[in-house]
Amino acid sequence: MIELYKRINEVARQLPELPKQQKKNFFDILGVQRKETTNSKLLAYFFDPEEDHGFGTLFIDALVSILDLKLEKENAIERFTGKFDVSTEVTTSNAVAPEDQSKRIDLLLSGTDWSIIIENKLYHYLSNPLDVYFQHVNNSTHNKEENIIGVVLSLEPIIEEPNTQRKPYFINITHQELITKVQQKLILSHIESDIDVFYLREYAKTINSHYRNKMNEPELNKLIGSLIEQKEAINEIFEKRKAAITFLDKEIEEVFAERDYKRVKSWYCHKKNENLCFFINPTDEILKYNKIGVGFELWNDLLKKVGRENLAQIQSTIQNGKMDKTHLNFDVNNDHSRMNRIVTYRKDDLLSENRSLKSELGSILDSYFFNENGIEDVVLKQIGDAL
């Protein structure tokens, strides 16, 4: 056993640190941070000066400033001015070939005689028919060909700078360039609503999080390399951990079997009625955190027979009893229509080399549940013939 400890410590010392976990932003919580369609809708909202976000032309001004720098002599600031419409998922119905007439442009800004086509990329490869997009917009009656420009908005640079002598051409702008320019031009004193600032801040956070993920790649690749180098020792540790979990599962089952509760799936149920049962947190969690949670529950038909009023009386009797309640919880976070948890016993720092799970769990059950006026005794007296 001492040799295993040495092996684990040796492997742990040789593994690099994990990158620092960043706090989730609003889009992380919703699980849409990587979705290009969602990102395009957000951009459309910010680009549209007629929306109620309070930023006016902030985003189009930022975009045109970048274009002006990248197009050099073309003077984008003078070309892309005035009122404009913002559209997403625009069908290329004006394309020449029938098979090209159902493609979709992510984002289209359309002025009086100008258009900016935006192909929005996050993690997908650029394989879009950019020429078809240009063709569709160029065939619209209001556009001047020289006033149509395409933008590939991407996380990393992916295409060369445009050759302005050939059409169509697209210029590459990164999300980082756009959001940085937006932040440079933003004047907070002009914004009346805090919610507008919140939306923009969360959007900036989700863009920056993509770059943090990229920055973490070298560290994670180094970690993977270390794991491969140490694969034999790590596999040995995993196998022994797996054996330990199997052993703990068997010990828990034996403890409950000695008290006439049999295992049914993930529960340990009363021999007369499977709807009265114990639930133990998974053994891999016990091993990982050295904590245990023992829940005592009523299920299905038995719960209906007992009724929630009687259940409240049971909990009150337990709470007013003489036993130590330091580790007992009467929360209802786990309750639902088919189950009510009577009580949960929780304990940290459960196991050590001299304290086995079988002895510790047996002691918990005998001290709190299986004794005269213990929790099981109180429950059985209250439910009576319902069992």
Short mmCIF file of C-alpha atoms in Angstrom, two decimals:
data_model
loop_
_atom_site.label_atom_id
_atom_site.label_comp_id
_atom_site.label_asym_id
_atom_site.label_seq_id
_atom_site.Cartn_x
_atom_site.Cartn_y
_atom_site.Cartn_z
CA MET A 1 0.00 0.00 0.00
CA ILE A 2 2.88 2.37 0.79
CA GLU A 3 4.25 1.67 -2.69
CA LEU A 4 0.92 2.73 -4.23
CA TYR A 5 0.98 6.01 -2.26
CA LYS A 6 4.47 6.71 -3.58
CA ARG A 7 3.35 5.94 -7.15
CA ILE A 8 0.34 8.25 -6.91
CA ASN A 9 2.40 11.11 -5.45
CA GLU A 10 5.13 10.63 -8.06
CA VAL A 11 2.64 10.77 -10.95
CA ALA A 12 0.83 13.77 -9.45
CA ARG A 13 4.08 15.75 -9.12
CA GLN A 14 4.95 15.17 -12.78
CA LEU A 15 1.60 16.35 -14.14
CA PRO A 16 1.33 20.05 -15.09
CA GLU A 17 -1.25 22.28 -13.43
CA LEU A 18 -4.67 22.60 -15.02
CA PRO A 19 -5.49 26.00 -16.59
CA LYS A 20 -7.45 28.24 -14.26
CA GLN A 21 -11.19 27.71 -14.65
CA GLN A 22 -12.89 30.90 -15.78
CA LYS A 23 -16.17 32.07 -14.27
CA LYS A 24 -19.12 31.30 -16.55
CA ASN A 25 -20.80 34.10 -18.43
CA PHE A 26 -24.49 34.30 -19.34
CA PHE A 27 -24.05 32.48 -22.66
CA ASP A 28 -22.02 29.67 -21.02
CA ILE A 29 -24.89 29.10 -18.62
CA LEU A 30 -27.37 28.88 -21.51
CA GLY A 31 -25.03 26.55 -23.41
CA VAL A 32 -25.09 28.67 -26.60
CA GLN A 33 -21.57 30.16 -26.50
CA ARG A 34 -20.41 28.09 -29.50
CA LYS A 35 -23.52 28.48 -31.68
CA GLU A 36 -22.90 30.68 -34.71
CA THR A 37 -26.61 31.30 -35.33
CA THR A 38 -27.04 32.66 -31.80
CA ASN A 39 -23.91 34.77 -32.18
CA SER A 40 -25.22 36.15 -35.49
CA LYS A 41 -28.54 37.12 -33.90
CA LEU A 42 -26.69 38.95 -31.14
CA LEU A 43 -24.57 40.77 -33.69
CA ALA A 44 -27.69 41.70 -35.65
CA TYR A 45 -29.19 43.13 -32.47
CA PHE A 46 -26.08 45.22 -31.73
CA PHE A 47 -25.58 46.34 -35.35
CA ASP A 48 -29.16 47.62 -35.68
CA PRO A 49 -29.24 51.25 -34.46
CA GLU A 50 -33.05 51.10 -34.39
CA GLU A 51 -32.99 48.46 -31.62
CA ASP A 52 -33.53 49.58 -28.03
CA HIS A 53 -30.03 48.68 -26.80
CA GLY A 54 -28.99 52.31 -26.54
CA PHE A 55 -25.69 51.90 -28.41
CA GLY A 56 -26.87 53.57 -31.63
CA THR A 57 -24.37 53.07 -34.46
CA LEU A 58 -21.56 51.87 -32.17
CA PHE A 59 -21.10 48.48 -33.88
CA ILE A 60 -21.33 49.69 -37.49
CA ASP A 61 -18.96 52.57 -36.66
CA ALA A 62 -16.48 50.09 -35.19
CA LEU A 63 -16.75 47.78 -38.20
CA VAL A 64 -16.37 50.58 -40.74
CA SER A 65 -13.33 51.95 -38.85
CA ILE A 66 -11.65 48.54 -39.18
CA LEU A 67 -12.60 48.32 -42.86
CA ASP A 68 -11.21 51.81 -43.44
CA LEU A 69 -7.85 50.70 -42.03
CA LYS A 70 -7.76 47.43 -43.96
CA LEU A 71 -8.97 48.82 -47.29
CA GLU A 72 -6.51 51.71 -47.07
CA LYS A 73 -7.28 54.01 -50.02
CA GLU A 74 -10.91 52.92 -50.43
CA ASN A 75 -12.24 55.30 -47.72
CA ALA A 76 -14.84 53.01 -46.19
CA ILE A 77 -16.04 55.67 -43.75
CA GLU A 78 -17.51 57.70 -46.61
CA ARG A 79 -18.88 54.70 -48.54
CA PHE A 80 -20.83 52.95 -45.78
CA THR A 81 -22.97 55.73 -44.30
CA GLY A 82 -26.63 56.55 -43.77
CA LYS A 83 -29.55 54.38 -42.72
CA PHE A 84 -29.35 50.64 -43.26
CA ASP A 85 -31.29 47.43 -42.64
CA VAL A 86 -29.97 44.42 -40.74
CA SER A 87 -30.98 40.89 -41.78
CA THR A 88 -29.93 37.39 -40.71
CA GLU A 89 -30.11 34.06 -42.56
CA VAL A 90 -30.71 35.79 -45.91
CA THR A 91 -31.59 33.34 -48.70
CA THR A 92 -29.53 33.86 -51.89
CA SER A 93 -32.59 33.93 -54.16
CA ASN A 94 -30.90 36.34 -56.63
CA ALA A 95 -28.10 33.90 -57.47
CA VAL A 96 -27.91 32.79 -61.10
CA ALA A 97 -27.74 29.01 -60.75
CA PRO A 98 -30.90 27.37 -59.30
CA GLU A 99 -28.81 25.19 -56.99
CA ASP A 100 -27.28 28.34 -55.47
CA GLN A 101 -30.57 30.07 -54.71
CA SER A 102 -31.12 28.45 -51.31
CA LYS A 103 -27.79 29.29 -49.65
CA ARG A 104 -27.91 31.53 -46.58
CA ILE A 105 -25.95 34.65 -45.66
CA ASP A 106 -25.35 34.88 -41.90
CA LEU A 107 -25.69 38.64 -41.61
CA LEU A 108 -26.41 41.34 -44.20
CA LEU A 109 -26.20 45.09 -43.67
CA SER A 110 -27.97 46.91 -46.54
CA GLY A 111 -27.73 50.68 -47.02
CA THR A 112 -29.19 52.88 -49.75
CA ASP A 113 -26.56 51.89 -52.32
CA TRP A 114 -24.19 49.68 -50.32
CA SER A 115 -24.07 46.31 -48.61
CA ILE A 116 -21.79 44.55 -46.16
CA ILE A 117 -22.02 40.75 -46.25
CA ILE A 118 -20.88 39.12 -43.00
CA GLU A 119 -19.97 35.43 -42.85
CA ASN A 120 -19.79 34.67 -39.13
CA LYS A 121 -17.39 31.89 -38.11
CA LEU A 122 -16.61 30.60 -34.62
CA TYR A 123 -15.29 27.05 -34.74
CA HIS A 124 -16.40 25.80 -38.16
CA TYR A 125 -14.11 25.78 -41.18
CA LEU A 126 -14.63 28.35 -43.91
CA SER A 127 -16.21 26.35 -46.73
CA ASN A 128 -19.04 28.72 -47.61
CA PRO A 129 -19.89 29.83 -51.19
CA LEU A 130 -18.74 33.43 -50.76
CA ASP A 131 -19.03 34.08 -54.50
CA VAL A 132 -22.71 33.11 -54.39
CA TYR A 133 -23.31 35.52 -51.52
CA PHE A 134 -21.69 38.32 -53.49
CA GLN A 135 -23.64 37.38 -56.62
CA HIS A 136 -26.96 37.51 -54.75
CA VAL A 137 -26.27 40.95 -53.29
CA ASN A 138 -24.81 42.32 -56.53
CA ASN A 139 -27.98 41.31 -58.41
CA SER A 140 -30.14 43.36 -56.06
CA THR A 141 -31.33 46.53 -57.79
CA HIS A 142 -30.14 49.11 -55.26
CA ASN A 143 -26.49 48.08 -54.95
CA LYS A 144 -23.44 49.51 -56.67
CA GLU A 145 -20.90 46.76 -57.22
CA GLU A 146 -18.03 48.87 -55.92
CA ASN A 147 -20.00 49.44 -52.70
CA ILE A 148 -20.40 45.75 -51.85
CA ILE A 149 -17.90 44.20 -49.51
CA GLY A 150 -17.80 40.88 -47.74
CA VAL A 151 -16.47 40.30 -44.23
CA VAL A 152 -15.43 36.93 -42.85
CA LEU A 153 -15.70 37.40 -39.09
CA SER A 154 -13.62 34.68 -37.42
CA LEU A 155 -11.80 33.88 -34.21
CA GLU A 156 -8.43 33.56 -35.96
CA PRO A 157 -7.19 35.02 -39.28
CA ILE A 158 -8.22 32.56 -41.98
CA ILE A 159 -8.03 34.30 -45.38
CA GLU A 160 -5.58 36.63 -47.08
CA GLU A 161 -6.16 40.33 -47.47
CA PRO A 162 -8.40 41.08 -50.47
CA ASN A 163 -7.31 41.73 -54.02
CA THR A 164 -9.46 44.77 -54.75
CA GLN A 165 -9.04 44.32 -58.49
CA ARG A 166 -11.19 41.18 -58.63
CA LYS A 167 -14.76 40.63 -57.57
CA PRO A 168 -16.06 39.22 -55.37
CA TYR A 169 -13.67 39.73 -52.49
CA PHE A 170 -14.01 39.25 -48.78
CA ILE A 171 -11.88 40.76 -46.07
CA ASN A 172 -11.09 38.96 -42.83
CA ILE A 173 -11.80 40.60 -39.45
CA THR A 174 -11.48 38.73 -36.18
CA HIS A 175 -14.08 38.83 -33.44
CA GLN A 176 -11.36 40.17 -31.16
CA GLU A 177 -10.67 43.09 -33.52
CA LEU A 178 -14.36 43.98 -33.67
CA ILE A 179 -15.08 43.78 -29.93
CA THR A 180 -11.86 45.69 -29.13
CA LYS A 181 -12.83 48.49 -31.50
CA VAL A 182 -16.34 48.55 -30.02
CA GLN A 183 -14.90 48.91 -26.52
CA GLN A 184 -12.58 51.69 -27.70
CA LYS A 185 -15.49 53.66 -29.15
CA LEU A 186 -17.92 52.98 -26.29
CA ILE A 187 -18.80 56.01 -24.16
CA LEU A 188 -20.59 54.70 -21.08
CA SER A 189 -21.95 58.13 -20.12
CA HIS A 190 -24.13 57.98 -23.25
CA ILE A 191 -25.82 54.75 -22.15
CA GLU A 192 -28.93 55.18 -20.00
CA SER A 193 -29.76 51.56 -19.12
CA ASP A 194 -27.60 49.19 -17.09
CA ILE A 195 -29.19 46.22 -18.89
CA ASP A 196 -27.73 47.46 -22.20
CA VAL A 197 -24.25 47.48 -20.67
CA PHE A 198 -24.89 44.02 -19.19
CA TYR A 199 -25.78 42.59 -22.63
CA LEU A 200 -22.66 44.05 -24.20
CA ARG A 201 -20.40 43.01 -21.32
CA GLU A 202 -21.66 39.41 -21.46
CA TYR A 203 -21.21 39.34 -25.24
CA ALA A 204 -17.64 40.60 -24.84
CA LYS A 205 -17.02 37.96 -22.16
CA THR A 206 -18.21 35.13 -24.40
CA ILE A 207 -15.99 36.35 -27.26
CA ASN A 208 -12.99 36.62 -24.94
CA SER A 209 -13.72 33.16 -23.52
CA HIS A 210 -13.17 31.65 -26.98
CA TYR A 211 -9.69 33.17 -27.02
CA ARG A 212 -8.96 31.96 -23.48
CA ASN A 213 -9.87 28.47 -24.65
CA LYS A 214 -7.34 28.85 -27.46
CA MET A 215 -4.71 30.11 -25.00
CA ASN A 216 -5.29 27.07 -22.80
CA GLU A 217 -4.61 24.62 -25.65
CA PRO A 218 -0.78 24.45 -25.16
CA GLU A 219 -1.17 23.73 -21.43
CA LEU A 220 -3.80 21.05 -22.05
CA ASN A 221 -1.72 19.47 -24.82
CA LYS A 222 1.22 19.37 -22.39
CA LEU A 223 -1.04 17.67 -19.83
CA ILE A 224 -2.14 15.09 -22.41
CA GLY A 225 1.48 14.37 -23.26
CA SER A 226 2.31 13.86 -19.58
CA LEU A 227 -0.66 11.53 -19.14
CA ILE A 228 0.51 9.43 -22.09
CA GLU A 229 4.06 9.29 -20.72
CA GLN A 230 2.71 8.11 -17.36
CA LYS A 231 0.02 5.85 -18.84
CA GLU A 232 1.18 2.64 -17.16
CA ALA A 233 1.21 4.15 -13.67
CA ILE A 234 -2.07 5.99 -14.30
CA ASN A 235 -3.78 2.86 -15.63
CA GLU A 236 -2.61 0.98 -12.56
CA ILE A 237 -4.09 3.68 -10.31
CA PHE A 238 -7.38 3.64 -12.25
CA GLU A 239 -7.63 -0.14 -12.02
CA LYS A 240 -7.04 -0.06 -8.28
CA ARG A 241 -9.56 2.75 -7.89
CA LYS A 242 -12.09 0.68 -9.87
CA ALA A 243 -11.43 -2.30 -7.58
CA ALA A 244 -11.86 -0.07 -4.53
CA ILE A 245 -15.24 1.18 -5.81
CA THR A 246 -16.42 -2.38 -6.44
CA PHE A 247 -15.31 -3.32 -2.91
CA LEU A 248 -17.14 -0.32 -1.38
CA ASP A 249 -20.34 -1.17 -3.29
CA LYS A 250 -20.21 -4.69 -1.90
CA GLU A 251 -19.62 -3.44 1.65
CA ILE A 252 -22.63 -1.08 1.47
CA GLU A 253 -24.82 -3.90 0.16
CA GLU A 254 -23.69 -6.20 3.00
CA VAL A 255 -24.38 -3.54 5.64
CA PHE A 256 -27.96 -3.08 4.46
CA ALA A 257 -28.54 -6.81 3.93
CA GLU A 258 -27.68 -7.37 7.60
CA ARG A 259 -30.56 -4.99 8.40
CA ASP A 260 -33.04 -6.62 5.98
CA TYR A 261 -32.75 -3.99 3.25
CA LYS A 262 -32.01 -5.35 -0.23
CA ARG A 263 -30.40 -3.56 -3.14
CA VAL A 264 -32.78 -2.47 -5.93
CA LYS A 265 -30.94 -0.54 -8.65
CA SER A 266 -29.32 2.37 -6.76
CA TRP A 267 -31.47 2.04 -3.62
CA TYR A 268 -31.59 -0.23 -0.58
CA CYS A 269 -35.20 -1.18 0.06
CA HIS A 270 -37.24 -2.63 2.92
CA LYS A 271 -37.88 -6.34 2.50
CA LYS A 272 -41.68 -5.87 2.80
CA ASN A 273 -42.03 -2.80 0.58
CA GLU A 274 -39.55 -1.43 -1.95
CA ASN A 275 -41.10 2.02 -1.62
CA LEU A 276 -39.39 2.53 1.74
CA CYS A 277 -35.70 2.79 1.00
CA PHE A 278 -32.30 4.29 1.63
CA PHE A 279 -30.23 6.14 -0.95
CA ILE A 280 -26.44 6.50 -0.61
CA ASN A 281 -24.39 8.88 -2.72
CA PRO A 282 -22.38 6.95 -5.36
CA THR A 283 -19.24 5.23 -4.09
CA ASP A 284 -17.00 7.04 -6.58
CA GLU A 285 -18.14 10.30 -4.92
CA ILE A 286 -17.51 8.84 -1.45
CA LEU A 287 -13.99 7.94 -2.58
CA LYS A 288 -13.39 11.28 -4.30
CA TYR A 289 -14.69 13.62 -1.57
CA ASN A 290 -14.58 11.32 1.50
CA LYS A 291 -18.16 12.33 2.27
CA ILE A 292 -21.35 10.35 2.68
CA GLY A 293 -25.02 11.15 2.38
CA VAL A 294 -27.63 8.66 3.62
CA GLY A 295 -31.16 9.50 2.54
CA PHE A 296 -34.28 7.75 3.90
CA GLU A 297 -37.18 8.00 1.42
CA LEU A 298 -40.84 7.20 0.78
CA TRP A 299 -41.86 6.40 -2.80
CA ASN A 300 -44.91 5.91 -5.03
CA ASP A 301 -47.94 4.11 -3.51
CA LEU A 302 -46.48 4.08 -0.01
CA LEU A 303 -46.03 7.84 -0.14
CA LYS A 304 -49.67 8.23 -1.20
CA LYS A 305 -50.90 5.97 1.60
CA VAL A 306 -48.88 7.76 4.26
CA GLY A 307 -49.74 11.22 2.95
CA ARG A 308 -47.65 14.34 3.15
CA GLU A 309 -49.31 15.50 6.39
CA ASN A 310 -48.26 12.30 8.17
CA LEU A 311 -44.81 12.67 6.64
CA ALA A 312 -44.52 16.12 8.20
CA GLN A 313 -45.52 14.58 11.53
CA ILE A 314 -42.81 11.93 11.13
CA GLN A 315 -40.18 14.60 10.51
CA SER A 316 -41.42 16.61 13.50
CA THR A 317 -41.16 13.53 15.75
CA ILE A 318 -37.57 12.93 14.60
CA GLN A 319 -36.65 16.58 15.09
CA ASN A 320 -38.09 16.60 18.61
CA GLY A 321 -36.41 13.30 19.55
CA LYS A 322 -33.41 12.96 21.84
CA MET A 323 -30.85 11.83 19.23
CA ASP A 324 -28.00 14.06 18.14
CA LYS A 325 -29.15 15.99 15.06
CA THR A 326 -25.80 17.52 14.11
CA HIS A 327 -25.58 15.53 10.87
CA LEU A 328 -29.32 15.38 10.04
CA ASN A 329 -30.93 17.47 7.31
CA PHE A 330 -34.65 17.84 6.63
CA ASP A 331 -34.37 19.73 3.33
CA VAL A 332 -36.84 19.08 0.50
CA ASN A 333 -34.47 19.71 -2.41
CA ASN A 334 -34.69 16.09 -3.57
CA ASP A 335 -38.48 15.78 -3.30
CA HIS A 336 -40.72 15.34 -6.32
CA SER A 337 -44.20 14.02 -7.13
CA ARG A 338 -43.26 10.34 -6.63
CA MET A 339 -40.80 10.65 -3.74
CA ASN A 340 -40.32 12.46 -0.46
CA ARG A 341 -37.09 12.27 1.52
CA ILE A 342 -37.78 11.93 5.22
CA VAL A 343 -34.29 12.84 6.35
CA THR A 344 -30.69 12.93 5.11
CA TYR A 345 -27.64 12.09 7.21
CA ARG A 346 -24.47 13.82 5.96
CA LYS A 347 -20.91 13.45 7.20
CA ASP A 348 -17.55 14.71 5.94
CA ASP A 349 -14.12 13.17 6.58
CA LEU A 350 -15.69 9.73 6.61
CA LEU A 351 -12.89 7.23 5.98
CA SER A 352 -9.26 6.73 6.87
CA GLU A 353 -6.86 3.81 6.90
CA ASN A 354 -8.27 2.80 10.30
CA ARG A 355 -11.95 3.51 9.54
CA SER A 356 -13.60 1.26 6.95
CA LEU A 357 -16.81 2.12 5.14
CA LYS A 358 -18.52 -1.00 6.51
CA SER A 359 -17.83 -0.08 10.12
CA GLU A 360 -18.57 3.64 9.66
CA LEU A 361 -21.83 3.08 7.75
CA GLY A 362 -22.91 0.37 10.21
CA SER A 363 -22.28 2.74 13.11
CA ILE A 364 -24.26 5.53 11.40
CA LEU A 365 -27.24 3.28 10.70
CA ASP A 366 -27.29 1.76 14.19
CA SER A 367 -26.88 5.11 15.95
CA TYR A 368 -29.49 7.03 13.96
CA PHE A 369 -31.82 4.61 12.16
CA PHE A 370 -31.88 1.08 13.57
CA ASN A 371 -32.49 1.35 17.30
CA GLU A 372 -35.41 1.87 19.65
CA ASN A 373 -36.91 5.28 18.87
CA GLY A 374 -34.46 5.57 15.97
CA ILE A 375 -35.53 7.02 12.64
CA GLU A 376 -36.68 3.72 11.10
CA ASP A 377 -38.60 2.86 14.29
CA VAL A 378 -40.38 6.25 14.20
CA VAL A 379 -41.26 5.82 10.53
CA LEU A 380 -42.56 2.26 10.89
CA LYS A 381 -44.72 3.19 13.89
CA GLN A 382 -46.20 6.13 12.01
CA ILE A 383 -46.98 4.33 8.73
CA GLY A 384 -48.27 1.18 10.47
CA ASP A 385 -50.25 -1.10 8.18
CA ALA A 386 -49.45 1.04 5.13
CA LEU A 387 -46.18 -0.87 4.82
#
